[in-house]
C-alpha angles and dihedrals in degrees: 000000000000091000091054092051092051090049091049093049091046092050092048092049091047090051091049091049091050091050091049092051091048091050094047092048089062092052103042127042125212125188132179128179111223096169121121109283090354092280091165094057129085116258117253090244090055091050090049091050092050090052090052094054106102099188135055120274121219123201123192116192118198098208130145124241094275106128097211094057094045091046091051091050092047091050091049093051092043090069088061094041090058088062098036110026095189093071106116122204122199129176126216120192107224091206093053095044109026093158093060090045092053092044090055091049094240116166105160127060109249098027115150132212114206118200126192119173104315097338132089 
């Protein structure tokens, strides 16, 4: 009987620990680059430059509704947003708004326009 109680308590504590880890994983992110020579990480000079930017950065991506292209662009920009949270990403569908696409001089699906202060 005592062995069953110990097993039950152990199982309950293990389940509670697993739930706590699952909950905390949704609240806190952790990322580590295990690629050769950290090719998937931002260079230290890029991180330094992002810290020196004193105004928000806005990025407009002229990408169609294809989910893979938009997801790839969002993942790419997310690496920079982790360092500088005030980088804003917005998508414009060239098929839905061809006038804005022509006005921006966009010719390739997925092109991005980056604006910082008065420059682009």
